[in-house]
C-alpha positions as a Markdown table, in Angstrom:
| # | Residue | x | y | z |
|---|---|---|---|---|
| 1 | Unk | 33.7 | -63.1 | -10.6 |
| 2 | Unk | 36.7 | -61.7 | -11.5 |
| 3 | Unk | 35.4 | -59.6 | -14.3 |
| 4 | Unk | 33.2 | -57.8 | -10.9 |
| 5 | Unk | 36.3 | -57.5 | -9.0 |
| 6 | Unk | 38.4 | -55.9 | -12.1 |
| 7 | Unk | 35.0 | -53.3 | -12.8 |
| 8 | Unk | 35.1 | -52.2 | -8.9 |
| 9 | Unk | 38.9 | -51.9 | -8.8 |
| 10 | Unk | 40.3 | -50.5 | -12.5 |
| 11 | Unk | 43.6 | -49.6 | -12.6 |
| 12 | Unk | 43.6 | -45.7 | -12.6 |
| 13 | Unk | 46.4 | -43.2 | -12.2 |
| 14 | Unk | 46.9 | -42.0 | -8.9 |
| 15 | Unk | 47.4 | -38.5 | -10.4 |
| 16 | Unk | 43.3 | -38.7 | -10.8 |
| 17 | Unk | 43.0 | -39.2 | -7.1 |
| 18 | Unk | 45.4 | -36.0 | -6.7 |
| 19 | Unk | 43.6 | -33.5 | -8.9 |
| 20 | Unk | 40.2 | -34.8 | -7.1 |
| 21 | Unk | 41.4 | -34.2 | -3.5 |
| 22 | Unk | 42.9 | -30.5 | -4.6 |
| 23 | Unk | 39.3 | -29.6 | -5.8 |
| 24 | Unk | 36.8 | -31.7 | -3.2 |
| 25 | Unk | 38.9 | -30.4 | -0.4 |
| 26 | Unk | 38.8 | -27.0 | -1.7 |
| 27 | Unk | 35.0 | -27.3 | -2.4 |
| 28 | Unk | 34.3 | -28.6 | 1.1 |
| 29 | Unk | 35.6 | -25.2 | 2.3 |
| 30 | Unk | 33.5 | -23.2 | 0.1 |
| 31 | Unk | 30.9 | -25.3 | 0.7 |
| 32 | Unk | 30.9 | -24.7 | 4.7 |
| 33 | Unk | 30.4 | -21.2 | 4.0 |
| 34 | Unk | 28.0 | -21.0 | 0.6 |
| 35 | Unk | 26.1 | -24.0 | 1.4 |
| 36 | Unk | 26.0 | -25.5 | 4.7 |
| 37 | Unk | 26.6 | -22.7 | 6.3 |
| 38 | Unk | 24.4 | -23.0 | 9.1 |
| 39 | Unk | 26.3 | -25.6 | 11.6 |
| 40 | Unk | 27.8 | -22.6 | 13.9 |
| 41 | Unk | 24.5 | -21.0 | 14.3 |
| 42 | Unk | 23.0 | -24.3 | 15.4 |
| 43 | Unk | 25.7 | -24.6 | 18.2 |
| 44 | Unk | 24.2 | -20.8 | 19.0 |
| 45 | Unk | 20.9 | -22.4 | 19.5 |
| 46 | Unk | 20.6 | -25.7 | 20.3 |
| 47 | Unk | 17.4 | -26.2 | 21.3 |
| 48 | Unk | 16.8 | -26.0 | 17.3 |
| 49 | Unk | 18.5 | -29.6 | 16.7 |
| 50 | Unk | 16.4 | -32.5 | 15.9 |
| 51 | Unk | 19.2 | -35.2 | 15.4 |
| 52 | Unk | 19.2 | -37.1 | 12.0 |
| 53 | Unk | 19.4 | -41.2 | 12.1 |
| 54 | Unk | 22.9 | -41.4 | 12.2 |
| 55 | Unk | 23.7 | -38.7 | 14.5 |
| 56 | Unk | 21.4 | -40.4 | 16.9 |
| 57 | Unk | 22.7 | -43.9 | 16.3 |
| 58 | Unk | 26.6 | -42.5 | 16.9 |
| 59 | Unk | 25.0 | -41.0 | 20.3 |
| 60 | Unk | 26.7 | -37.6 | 18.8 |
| 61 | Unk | 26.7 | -34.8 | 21.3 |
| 62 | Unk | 24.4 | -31.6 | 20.5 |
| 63 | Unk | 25.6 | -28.5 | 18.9 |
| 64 | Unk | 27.1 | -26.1 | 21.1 |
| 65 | Unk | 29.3 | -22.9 | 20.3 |
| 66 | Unk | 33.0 | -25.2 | 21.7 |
| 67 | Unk | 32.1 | -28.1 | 19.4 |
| 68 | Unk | 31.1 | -26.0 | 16.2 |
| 69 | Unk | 33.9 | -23.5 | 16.4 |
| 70 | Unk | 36.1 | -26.6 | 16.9 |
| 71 | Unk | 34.5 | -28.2 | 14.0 |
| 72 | Unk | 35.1 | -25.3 | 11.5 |
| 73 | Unk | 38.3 | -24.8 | 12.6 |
| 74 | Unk | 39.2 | -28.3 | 12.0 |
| 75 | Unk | 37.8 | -28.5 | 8.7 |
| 76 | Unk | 39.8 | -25.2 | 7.7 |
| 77 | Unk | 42.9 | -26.4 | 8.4 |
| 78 | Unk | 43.1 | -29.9 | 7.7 |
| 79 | Unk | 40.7 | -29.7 | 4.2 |
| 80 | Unk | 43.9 | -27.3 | 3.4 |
| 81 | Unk | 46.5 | -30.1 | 4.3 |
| 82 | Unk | 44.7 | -32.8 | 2.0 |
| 83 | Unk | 44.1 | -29.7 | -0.7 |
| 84 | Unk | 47.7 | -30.2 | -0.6 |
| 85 | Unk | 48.5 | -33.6 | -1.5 |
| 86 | Unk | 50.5 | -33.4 | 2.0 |
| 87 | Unk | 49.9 | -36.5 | 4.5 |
| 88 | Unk | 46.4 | -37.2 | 2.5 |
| 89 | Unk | 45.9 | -40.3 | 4.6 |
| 90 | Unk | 45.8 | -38.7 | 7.5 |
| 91 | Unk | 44.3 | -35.4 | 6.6 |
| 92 | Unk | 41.6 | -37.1 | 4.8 |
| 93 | Unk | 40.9 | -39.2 | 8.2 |
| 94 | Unk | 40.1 | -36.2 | 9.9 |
| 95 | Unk | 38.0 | -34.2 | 7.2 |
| 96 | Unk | 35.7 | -37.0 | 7.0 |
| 97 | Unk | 34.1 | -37.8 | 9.9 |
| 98 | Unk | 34.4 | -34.0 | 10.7 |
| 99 | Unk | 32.7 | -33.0 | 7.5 |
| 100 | Unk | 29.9 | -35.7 | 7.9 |
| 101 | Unk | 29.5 | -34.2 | 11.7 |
| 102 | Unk | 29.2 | -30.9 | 10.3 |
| 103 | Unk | 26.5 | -31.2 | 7.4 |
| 104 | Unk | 24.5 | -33.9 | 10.0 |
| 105 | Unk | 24.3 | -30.8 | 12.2 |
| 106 | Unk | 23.9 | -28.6 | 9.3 |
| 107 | Unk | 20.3 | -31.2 | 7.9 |
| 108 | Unk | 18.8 | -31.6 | 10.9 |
| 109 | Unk | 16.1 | -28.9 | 10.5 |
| 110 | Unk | 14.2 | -31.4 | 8.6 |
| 111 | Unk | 15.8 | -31.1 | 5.2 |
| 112 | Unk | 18.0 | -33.2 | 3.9 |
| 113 | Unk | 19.8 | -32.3 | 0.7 |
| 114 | Unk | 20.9 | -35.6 | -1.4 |
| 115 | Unk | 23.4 | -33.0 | -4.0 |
| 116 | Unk | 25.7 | -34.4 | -0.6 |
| 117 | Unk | 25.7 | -37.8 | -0.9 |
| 118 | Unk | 28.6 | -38.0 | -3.6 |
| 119 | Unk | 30.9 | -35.6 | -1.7 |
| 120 | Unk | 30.7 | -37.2 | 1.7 |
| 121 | Unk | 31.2 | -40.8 | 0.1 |
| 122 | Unk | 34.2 | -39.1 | -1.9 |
| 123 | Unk | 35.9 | -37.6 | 1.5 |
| 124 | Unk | 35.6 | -41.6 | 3.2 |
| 125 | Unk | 37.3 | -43.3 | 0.3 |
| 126 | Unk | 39.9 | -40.6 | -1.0 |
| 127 | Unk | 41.9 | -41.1 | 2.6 |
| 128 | Unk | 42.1 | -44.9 | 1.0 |
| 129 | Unk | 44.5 | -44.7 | -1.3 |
| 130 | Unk | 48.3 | -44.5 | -0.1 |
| 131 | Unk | 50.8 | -41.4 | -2.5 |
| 132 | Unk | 53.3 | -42.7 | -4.0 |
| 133 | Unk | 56.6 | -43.3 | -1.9 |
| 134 | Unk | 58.8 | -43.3 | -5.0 |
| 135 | Unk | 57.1 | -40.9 | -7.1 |
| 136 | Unk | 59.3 | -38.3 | -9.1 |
| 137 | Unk | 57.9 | -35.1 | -10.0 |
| 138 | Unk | 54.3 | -33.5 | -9.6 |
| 139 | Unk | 51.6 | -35.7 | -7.8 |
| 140 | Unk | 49.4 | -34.2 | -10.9 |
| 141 | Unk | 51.7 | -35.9 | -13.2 |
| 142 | Unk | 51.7 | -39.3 | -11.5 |
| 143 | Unk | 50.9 | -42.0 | -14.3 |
| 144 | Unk | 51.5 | -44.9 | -11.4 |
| 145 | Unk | 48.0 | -46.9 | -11.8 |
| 146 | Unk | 46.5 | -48.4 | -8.7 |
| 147 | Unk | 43.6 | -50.7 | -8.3 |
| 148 | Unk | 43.0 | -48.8 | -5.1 |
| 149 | Unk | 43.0 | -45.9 | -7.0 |
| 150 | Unk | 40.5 | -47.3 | -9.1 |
| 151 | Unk | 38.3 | -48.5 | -6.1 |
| 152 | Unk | 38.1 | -45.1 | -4.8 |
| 153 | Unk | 37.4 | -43.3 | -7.8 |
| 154 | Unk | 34.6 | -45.9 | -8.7 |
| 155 | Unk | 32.8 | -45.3 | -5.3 |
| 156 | Unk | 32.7 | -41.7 | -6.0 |
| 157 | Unk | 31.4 | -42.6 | -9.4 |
| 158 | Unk | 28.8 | -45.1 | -8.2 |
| 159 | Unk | 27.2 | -42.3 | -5.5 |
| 160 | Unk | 27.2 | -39.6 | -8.3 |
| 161 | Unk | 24.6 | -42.1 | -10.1 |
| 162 | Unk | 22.8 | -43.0 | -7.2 |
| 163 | Unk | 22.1 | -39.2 | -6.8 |
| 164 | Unk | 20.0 | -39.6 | -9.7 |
| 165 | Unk | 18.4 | -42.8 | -9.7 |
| 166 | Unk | 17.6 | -43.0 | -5.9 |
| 167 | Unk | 16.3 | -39.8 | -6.9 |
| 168 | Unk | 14.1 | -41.4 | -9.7 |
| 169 | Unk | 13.3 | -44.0 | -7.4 |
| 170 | Unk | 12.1 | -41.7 | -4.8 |
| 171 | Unk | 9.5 | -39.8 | -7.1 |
| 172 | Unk | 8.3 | -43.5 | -7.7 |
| 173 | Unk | 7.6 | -44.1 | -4.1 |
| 174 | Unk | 5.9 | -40.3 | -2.9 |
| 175 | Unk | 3.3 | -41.5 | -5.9 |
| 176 | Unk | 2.7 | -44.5 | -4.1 |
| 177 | Unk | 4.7 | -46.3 | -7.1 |
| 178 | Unk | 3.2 | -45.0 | -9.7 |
| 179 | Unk | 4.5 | -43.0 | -12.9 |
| 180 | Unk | 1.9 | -40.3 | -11.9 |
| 181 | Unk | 5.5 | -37.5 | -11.5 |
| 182 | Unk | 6.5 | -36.6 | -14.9 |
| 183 | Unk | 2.3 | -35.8 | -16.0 |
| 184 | Unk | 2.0 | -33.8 | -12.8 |
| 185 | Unk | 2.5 | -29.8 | -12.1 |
| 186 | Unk | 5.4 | -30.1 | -9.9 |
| 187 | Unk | 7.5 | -27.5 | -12.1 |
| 188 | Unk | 4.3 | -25.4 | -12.3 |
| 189 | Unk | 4.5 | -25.6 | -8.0 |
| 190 | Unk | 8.0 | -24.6 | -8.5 |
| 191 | Unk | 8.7 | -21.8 | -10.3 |
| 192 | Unk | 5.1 | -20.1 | -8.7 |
| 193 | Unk | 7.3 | -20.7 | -5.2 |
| 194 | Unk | 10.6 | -19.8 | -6.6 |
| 195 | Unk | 9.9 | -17.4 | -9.1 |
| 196 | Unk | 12.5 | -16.1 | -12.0 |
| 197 | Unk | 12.1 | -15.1 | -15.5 |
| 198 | Unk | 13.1 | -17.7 | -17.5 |
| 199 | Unk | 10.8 | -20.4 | -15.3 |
| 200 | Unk | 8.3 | -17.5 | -15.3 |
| 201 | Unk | 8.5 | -17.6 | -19.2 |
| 202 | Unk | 7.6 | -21.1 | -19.3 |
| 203 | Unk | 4.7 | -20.8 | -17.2 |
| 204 | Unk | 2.7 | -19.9 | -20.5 |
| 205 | Unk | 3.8 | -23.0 | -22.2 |
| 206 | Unk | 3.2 | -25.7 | -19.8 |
| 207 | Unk | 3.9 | -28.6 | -22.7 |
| 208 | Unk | 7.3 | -27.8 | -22.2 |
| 209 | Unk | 7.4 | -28.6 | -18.3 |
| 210 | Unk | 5.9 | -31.7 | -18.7 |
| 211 | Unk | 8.4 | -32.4 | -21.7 |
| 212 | Unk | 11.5 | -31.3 | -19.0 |
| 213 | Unk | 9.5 | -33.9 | -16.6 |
| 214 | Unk | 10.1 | -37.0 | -18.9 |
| 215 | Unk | 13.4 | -36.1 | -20.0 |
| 216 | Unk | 14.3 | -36.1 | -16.4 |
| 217 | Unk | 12.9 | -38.8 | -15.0 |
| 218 | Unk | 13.8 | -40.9 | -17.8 |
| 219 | Unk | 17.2 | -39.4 | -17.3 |
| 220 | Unk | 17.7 | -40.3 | -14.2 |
| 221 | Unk | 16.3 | -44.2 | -14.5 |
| 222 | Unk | 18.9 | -44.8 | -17.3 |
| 223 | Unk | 21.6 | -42.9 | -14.9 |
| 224 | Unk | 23.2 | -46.3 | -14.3 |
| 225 | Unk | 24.2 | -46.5 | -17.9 |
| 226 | Unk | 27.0 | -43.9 | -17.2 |
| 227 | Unk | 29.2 | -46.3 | -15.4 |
| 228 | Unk | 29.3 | -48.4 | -18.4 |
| 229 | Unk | 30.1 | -46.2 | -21.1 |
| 230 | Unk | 33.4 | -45.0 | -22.3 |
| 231 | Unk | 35.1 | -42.2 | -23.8 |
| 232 | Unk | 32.8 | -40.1 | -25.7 |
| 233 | Unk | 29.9 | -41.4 | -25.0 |
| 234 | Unk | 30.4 | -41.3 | -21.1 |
| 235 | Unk | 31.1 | -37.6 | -21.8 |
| 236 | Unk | 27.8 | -36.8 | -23.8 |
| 237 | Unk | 26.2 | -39.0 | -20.7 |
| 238 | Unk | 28.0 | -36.5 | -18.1 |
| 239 | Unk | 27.4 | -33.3 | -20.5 |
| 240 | Unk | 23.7 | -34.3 | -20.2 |
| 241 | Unk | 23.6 | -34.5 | -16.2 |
| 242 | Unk | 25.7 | -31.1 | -16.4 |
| 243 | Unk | 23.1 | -29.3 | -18.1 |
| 244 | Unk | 20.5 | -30.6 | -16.6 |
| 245 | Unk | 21.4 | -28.9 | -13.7 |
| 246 | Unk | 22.2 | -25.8 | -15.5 |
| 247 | Unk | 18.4 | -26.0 | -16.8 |
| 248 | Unk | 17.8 | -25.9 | -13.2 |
| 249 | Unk | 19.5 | -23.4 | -11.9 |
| 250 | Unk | 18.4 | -21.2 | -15.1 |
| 251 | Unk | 14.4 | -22.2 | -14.3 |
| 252 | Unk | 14.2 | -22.2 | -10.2 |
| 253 | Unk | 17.8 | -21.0 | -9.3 |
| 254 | Unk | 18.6 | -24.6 | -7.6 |
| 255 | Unk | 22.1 | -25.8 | -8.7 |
| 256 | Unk | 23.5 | -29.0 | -7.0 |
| 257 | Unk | 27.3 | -28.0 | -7.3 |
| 258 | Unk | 28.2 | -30.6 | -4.5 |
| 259 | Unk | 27.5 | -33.6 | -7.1 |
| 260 | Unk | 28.1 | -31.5 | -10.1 |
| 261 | Unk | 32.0 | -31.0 | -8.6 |
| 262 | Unk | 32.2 | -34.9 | -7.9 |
| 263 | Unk | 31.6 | -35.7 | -11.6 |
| 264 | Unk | 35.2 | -34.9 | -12.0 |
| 265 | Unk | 35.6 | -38.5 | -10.7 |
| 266 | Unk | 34.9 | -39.5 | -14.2 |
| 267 | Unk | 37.2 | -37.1 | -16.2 |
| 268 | Unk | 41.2 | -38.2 | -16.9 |
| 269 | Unk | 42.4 | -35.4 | -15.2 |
| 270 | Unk | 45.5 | -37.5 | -15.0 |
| 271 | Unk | 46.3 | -36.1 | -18.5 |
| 272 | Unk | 46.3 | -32.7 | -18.0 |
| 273 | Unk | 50.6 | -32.4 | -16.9 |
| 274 | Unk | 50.9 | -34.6 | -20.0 |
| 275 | Unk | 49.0 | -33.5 | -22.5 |
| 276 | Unk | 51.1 | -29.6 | -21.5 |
| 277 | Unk | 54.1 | -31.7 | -21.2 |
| 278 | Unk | 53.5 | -32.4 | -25.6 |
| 279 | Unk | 52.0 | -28.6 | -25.9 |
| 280 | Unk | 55.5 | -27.4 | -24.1 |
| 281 | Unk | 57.4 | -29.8 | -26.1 |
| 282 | Unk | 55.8 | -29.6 | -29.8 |
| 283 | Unk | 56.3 | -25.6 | -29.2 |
| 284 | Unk | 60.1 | -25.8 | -28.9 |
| 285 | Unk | 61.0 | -27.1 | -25.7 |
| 286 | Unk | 62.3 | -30.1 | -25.5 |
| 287 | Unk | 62.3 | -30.3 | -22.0 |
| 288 | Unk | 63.3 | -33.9 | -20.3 |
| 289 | Unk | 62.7 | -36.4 | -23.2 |
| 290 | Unk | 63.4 | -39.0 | -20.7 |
| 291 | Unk | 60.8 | -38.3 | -18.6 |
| 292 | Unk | 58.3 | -37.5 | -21.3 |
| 293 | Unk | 58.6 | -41.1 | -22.9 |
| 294 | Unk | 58.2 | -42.6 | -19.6 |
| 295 | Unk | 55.1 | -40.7 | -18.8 |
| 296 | Unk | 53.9 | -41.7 | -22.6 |
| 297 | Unk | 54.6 | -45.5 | -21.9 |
| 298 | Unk | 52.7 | -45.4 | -18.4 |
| 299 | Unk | 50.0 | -43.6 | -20.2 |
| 300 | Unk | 49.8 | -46.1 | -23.0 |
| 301 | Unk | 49.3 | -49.0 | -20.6 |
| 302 | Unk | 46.5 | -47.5 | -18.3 |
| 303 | Unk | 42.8 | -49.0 | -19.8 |
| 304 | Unk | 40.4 | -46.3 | -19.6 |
| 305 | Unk | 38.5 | -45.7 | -16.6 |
């Protein structure tokens, strides 16, 4: 039982949990004006809004011009205060239920886009973890590991996976549970409704769809298999997801940036002031040796994630 406890809570820097709230915070703002961009129009014209489950089981009010403007101005403001690293706890407690507001708003013309699930879970758990009270120096140098750290960072890990294999599993159940999706034309539909040169291009060779069907599909069963691997091998397993949707993007022009962003969850972005830290030094600088070793011991004794 333990060894389940230690796999949902590793011990991982907090400077991870730093780098991922500069970037999703940043993204969530982009986001509100690339991707869901829609919410404010809604409150324009209510009479548009077919509430999704959980905006009817939260009895959430209807869109209207006050609540949306107050929404987005929220969202502005406080997504740039957790950007920050400055009072994440309690700018994190605000982005999340206000982002989750604003893309259940932004869904409920019958379309629900599942590249969100990783972000949304990311924006609850980030506001989780606590900063560091005696921390000296950069928040994206903080070696400190933390098992809450670890929790947080593993839910946003576990909900980039179950993009894919929910996904998988889905395609299972529109077939009435049968492995009748990969053999299909559902590429062919695709590109003939989103048309583009290179998906064009494979039109004439239709082996090749039905080859990109298996890949994915089989892809996206095995997802789970991510969580488990390390180093380089977890990087081949995220380079594979990555170009997947670059494949995509290139054939129908349909990226899913929202869960691509979140695979940062997986990366050791908590060696990036480090590993400049050595460049810096190795060049001539011997900046603060002090500091440098201590940063090298901390590293030494975090497990990989």
């Amino acid at each position: 039982m333990s060894k389940v406890a230690d796999w949902f809570t590793p011990k991982i820097a907090l400077a991870r949990v730093a780098w991922l709230r500069t970037v999703l915070y940043l993204f969530v703002i982009l986001d509100m004006h690339a991707f869901v961009r829609d919410t404010r129009l809604k409150g324009e014209h209510p009479g548009l809004y077919q509430p999704l489950f959980l905006a009817r089981l939260f009895d959430l009010p209807k869109p209207s011009v006050a609540n949306t403007t107050t929404l987005y101005v929220v969202l502005i403001v406080f997504c740039l205060i957790a950007a920050s690293n400055r009072l994440p706890r309690l700018a994190g407690w605000v982005v999340a239920p206000a982002f989750t507001w604003w893309v259940l708003i932004g869904m409920s013309d019958g379309k629900v886009d599942h590249d969100h699930l990783a972000l949304v879970v990311a924006l609850w758990v980030l506001p989780t973890v606590a900063p560091n009270k005696h921390r000296k120096g950069s928040v994206y140098a903080d070696q400190t590991t933390s098992e809450a750290a670890g929790w947080a960072i593993r839910c946003v890990q576990i909900s980039v996976i179950a993009t894919y294999f929910l996904s998988a599993v889905a395609k299972l159940r529109s077939a009435g549970w049968a492995l009748t999706w990969p053999g299909s034309a559902i590429l062919t539909w695709a590109i003939v409704r989103r048309p583009h040169p290179v998906g064009e291009w494979l039109l004439h060779h239709p082996w090749m769809l039905h080859v990109m069907q298996w890949v994915g599909i089989i892809g996206e069963f095995l997802s789970p298999l991510v969580l488990w691997l390390k180093g380089r091998w977890q990087l081949f397993g995220a380079l594979f997801f990555i170009g997947f949707h670059v494949a995509n993007t290139a054939i129908l022009l349909i990226h899913f940036l929202p869960t691509v962003v979140c695979w940062l969850a997986f990366a050791p972005m908590e060696r990036i002031i480090p590993w400049f830290q050595r460049r810096r030094g190795s060049g001539g600088d011997a900046g603060e040796p002090e500091d440098q070793a201590e940063d090298s011991r901390q590293t030494q004794q975090q497990p990989g994630a």
